[in-house]
JSON list of C-alpha atoms in Angstrom, two decimals:
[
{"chain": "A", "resi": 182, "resn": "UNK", "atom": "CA", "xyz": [0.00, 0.00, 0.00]},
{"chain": "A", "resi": 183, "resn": "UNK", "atom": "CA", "xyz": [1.54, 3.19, -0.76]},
{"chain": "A", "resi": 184, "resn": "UNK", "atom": "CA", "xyz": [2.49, 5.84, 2.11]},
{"chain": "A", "resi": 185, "resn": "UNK", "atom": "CA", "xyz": [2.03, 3.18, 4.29]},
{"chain": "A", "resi": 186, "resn": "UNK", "atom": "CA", "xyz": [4.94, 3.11, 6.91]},
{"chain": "A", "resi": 187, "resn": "UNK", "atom": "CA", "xyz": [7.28, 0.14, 6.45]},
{"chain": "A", "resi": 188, "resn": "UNK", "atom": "CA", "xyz": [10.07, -0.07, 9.50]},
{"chain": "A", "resi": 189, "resn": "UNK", "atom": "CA", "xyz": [13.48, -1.70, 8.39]},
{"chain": "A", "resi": 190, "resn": "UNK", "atom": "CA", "xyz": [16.18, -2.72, 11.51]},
{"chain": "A", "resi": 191, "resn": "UNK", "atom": "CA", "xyz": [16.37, 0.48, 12.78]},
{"chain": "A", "resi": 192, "resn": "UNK", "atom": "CA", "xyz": [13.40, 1.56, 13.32]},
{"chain": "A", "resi": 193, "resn": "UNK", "atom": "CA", "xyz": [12.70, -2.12, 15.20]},
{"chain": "A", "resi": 194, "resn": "UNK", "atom": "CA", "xyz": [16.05, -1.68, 17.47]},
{"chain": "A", "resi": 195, "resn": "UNK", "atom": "CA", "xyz": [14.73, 1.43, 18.43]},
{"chain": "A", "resi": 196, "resn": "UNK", "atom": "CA", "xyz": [11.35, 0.34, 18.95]},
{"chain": "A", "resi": 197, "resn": "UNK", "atom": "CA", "xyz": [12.45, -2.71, 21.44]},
{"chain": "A", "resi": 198, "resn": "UNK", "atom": "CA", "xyz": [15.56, -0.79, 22.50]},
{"chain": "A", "resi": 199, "resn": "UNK", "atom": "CA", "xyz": [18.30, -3.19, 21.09]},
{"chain": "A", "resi": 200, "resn": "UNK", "atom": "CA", "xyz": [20.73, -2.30, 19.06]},
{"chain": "A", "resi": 201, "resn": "UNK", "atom": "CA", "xyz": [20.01, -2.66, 15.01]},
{"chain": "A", "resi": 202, "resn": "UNK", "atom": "CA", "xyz": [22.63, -5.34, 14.91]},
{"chain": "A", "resi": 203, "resn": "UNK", "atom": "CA", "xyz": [20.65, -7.29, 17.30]},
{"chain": "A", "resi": 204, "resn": "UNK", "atom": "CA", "xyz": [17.29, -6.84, 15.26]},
{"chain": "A", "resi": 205, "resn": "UNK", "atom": "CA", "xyz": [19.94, -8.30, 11.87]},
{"chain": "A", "resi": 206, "resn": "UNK", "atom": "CA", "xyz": [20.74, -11.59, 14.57]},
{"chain": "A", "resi": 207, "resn": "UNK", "atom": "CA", "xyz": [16.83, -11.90, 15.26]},
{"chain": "A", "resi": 208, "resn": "UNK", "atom": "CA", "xyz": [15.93, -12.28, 11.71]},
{"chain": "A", "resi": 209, "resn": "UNK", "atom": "CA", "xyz": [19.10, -14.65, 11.01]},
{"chain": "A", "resi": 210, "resn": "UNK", "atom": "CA", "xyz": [18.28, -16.87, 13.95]},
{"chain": "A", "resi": 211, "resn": "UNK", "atom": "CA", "xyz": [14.06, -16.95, 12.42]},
{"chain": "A", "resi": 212, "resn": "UNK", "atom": "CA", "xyz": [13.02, -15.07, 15.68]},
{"chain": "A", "resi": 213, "resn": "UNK", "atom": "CA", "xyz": [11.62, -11.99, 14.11]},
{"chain": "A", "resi": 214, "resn": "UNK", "atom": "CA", "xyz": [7.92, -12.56, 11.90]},
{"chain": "A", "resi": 215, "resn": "UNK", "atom": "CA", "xyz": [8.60, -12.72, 8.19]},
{"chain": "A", "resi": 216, "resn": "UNK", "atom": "CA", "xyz": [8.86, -9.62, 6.30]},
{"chain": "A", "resi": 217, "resn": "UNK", "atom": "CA", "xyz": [5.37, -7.88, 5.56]},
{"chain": "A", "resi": 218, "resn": "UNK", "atom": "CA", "xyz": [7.19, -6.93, 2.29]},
{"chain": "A", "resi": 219, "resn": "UNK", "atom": "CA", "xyz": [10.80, -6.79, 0.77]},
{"chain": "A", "resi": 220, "resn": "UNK", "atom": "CA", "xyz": [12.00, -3.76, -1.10]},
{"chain": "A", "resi": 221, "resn": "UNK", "atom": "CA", "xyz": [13.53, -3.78, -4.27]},
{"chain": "A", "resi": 222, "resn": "UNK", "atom": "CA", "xyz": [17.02, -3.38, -3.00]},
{"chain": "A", "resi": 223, "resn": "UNK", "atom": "CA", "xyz": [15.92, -6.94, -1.34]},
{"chain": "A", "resi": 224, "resn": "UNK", "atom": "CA", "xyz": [15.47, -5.30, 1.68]},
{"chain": "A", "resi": 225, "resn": "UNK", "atom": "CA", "xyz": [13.11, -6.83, 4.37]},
{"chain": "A", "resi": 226, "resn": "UNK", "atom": "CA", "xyz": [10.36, -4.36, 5.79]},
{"chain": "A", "resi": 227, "resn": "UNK", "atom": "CA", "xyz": [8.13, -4.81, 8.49]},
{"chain": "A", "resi": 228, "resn": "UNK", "atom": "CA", "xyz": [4.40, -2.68, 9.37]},
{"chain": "A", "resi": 229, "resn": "UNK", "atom": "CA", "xyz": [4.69, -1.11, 12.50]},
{"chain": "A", "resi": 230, "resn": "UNK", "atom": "CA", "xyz": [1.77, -3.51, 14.17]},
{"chain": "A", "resi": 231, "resn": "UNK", "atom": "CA", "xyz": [3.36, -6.32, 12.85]},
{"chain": "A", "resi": 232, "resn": "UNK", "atom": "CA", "xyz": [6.44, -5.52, 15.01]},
{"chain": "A", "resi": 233, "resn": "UNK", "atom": "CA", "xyz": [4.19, -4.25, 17.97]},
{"chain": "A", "resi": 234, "resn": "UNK", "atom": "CA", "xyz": [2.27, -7.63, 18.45]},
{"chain": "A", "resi": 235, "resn": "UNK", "atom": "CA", "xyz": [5.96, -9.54, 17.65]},
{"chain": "A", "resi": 236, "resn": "UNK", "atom": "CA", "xyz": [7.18, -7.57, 20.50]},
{"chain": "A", "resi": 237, "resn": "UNK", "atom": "CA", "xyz": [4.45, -8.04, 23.08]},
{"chain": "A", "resi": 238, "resn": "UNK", "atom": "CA", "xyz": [4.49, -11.83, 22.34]},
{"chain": "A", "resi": 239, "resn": "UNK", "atom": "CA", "xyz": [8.64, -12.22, 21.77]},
{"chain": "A", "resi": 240, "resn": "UNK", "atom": "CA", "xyz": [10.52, -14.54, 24.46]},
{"chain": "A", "resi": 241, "resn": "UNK", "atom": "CA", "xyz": [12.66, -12.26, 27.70]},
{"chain": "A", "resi": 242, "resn": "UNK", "atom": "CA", "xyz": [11.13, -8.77, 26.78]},
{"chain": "A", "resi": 243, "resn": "UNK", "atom": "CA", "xyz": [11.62, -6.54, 29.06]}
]
């Protein structure tokens, strides 16, 4: 959908207050929820809820 906001690494770190390279090990290790979309650079980009209900659910939040 166009306009919508995607959030890449960064914007997730921030989000659950870990460091973006942390987010990178999440994804590598299958712990994040796939990507709502992937840009053309081959990016991976999440929706905002998407990562808010990942992060309410996700294993030693804080």
């Amino acid at each position: 959908m166009p306009g919508r906001e995607l959030w890449s690494y960064v914007e997730i770190g921030l989000h659950i207050h870990v460091q973006t390279e942390t987010v990178r090990n999440y994804k590598r290790h299958g712990l994040l929820p796939e990507p709502d979309l992937v840009d053309p650079a081959g990016h991976p980009r999440w929706y905002p809820e998407t990562i808010r209900a990942w992060a309410l659910a996700r294993p030693g939040r804080r």
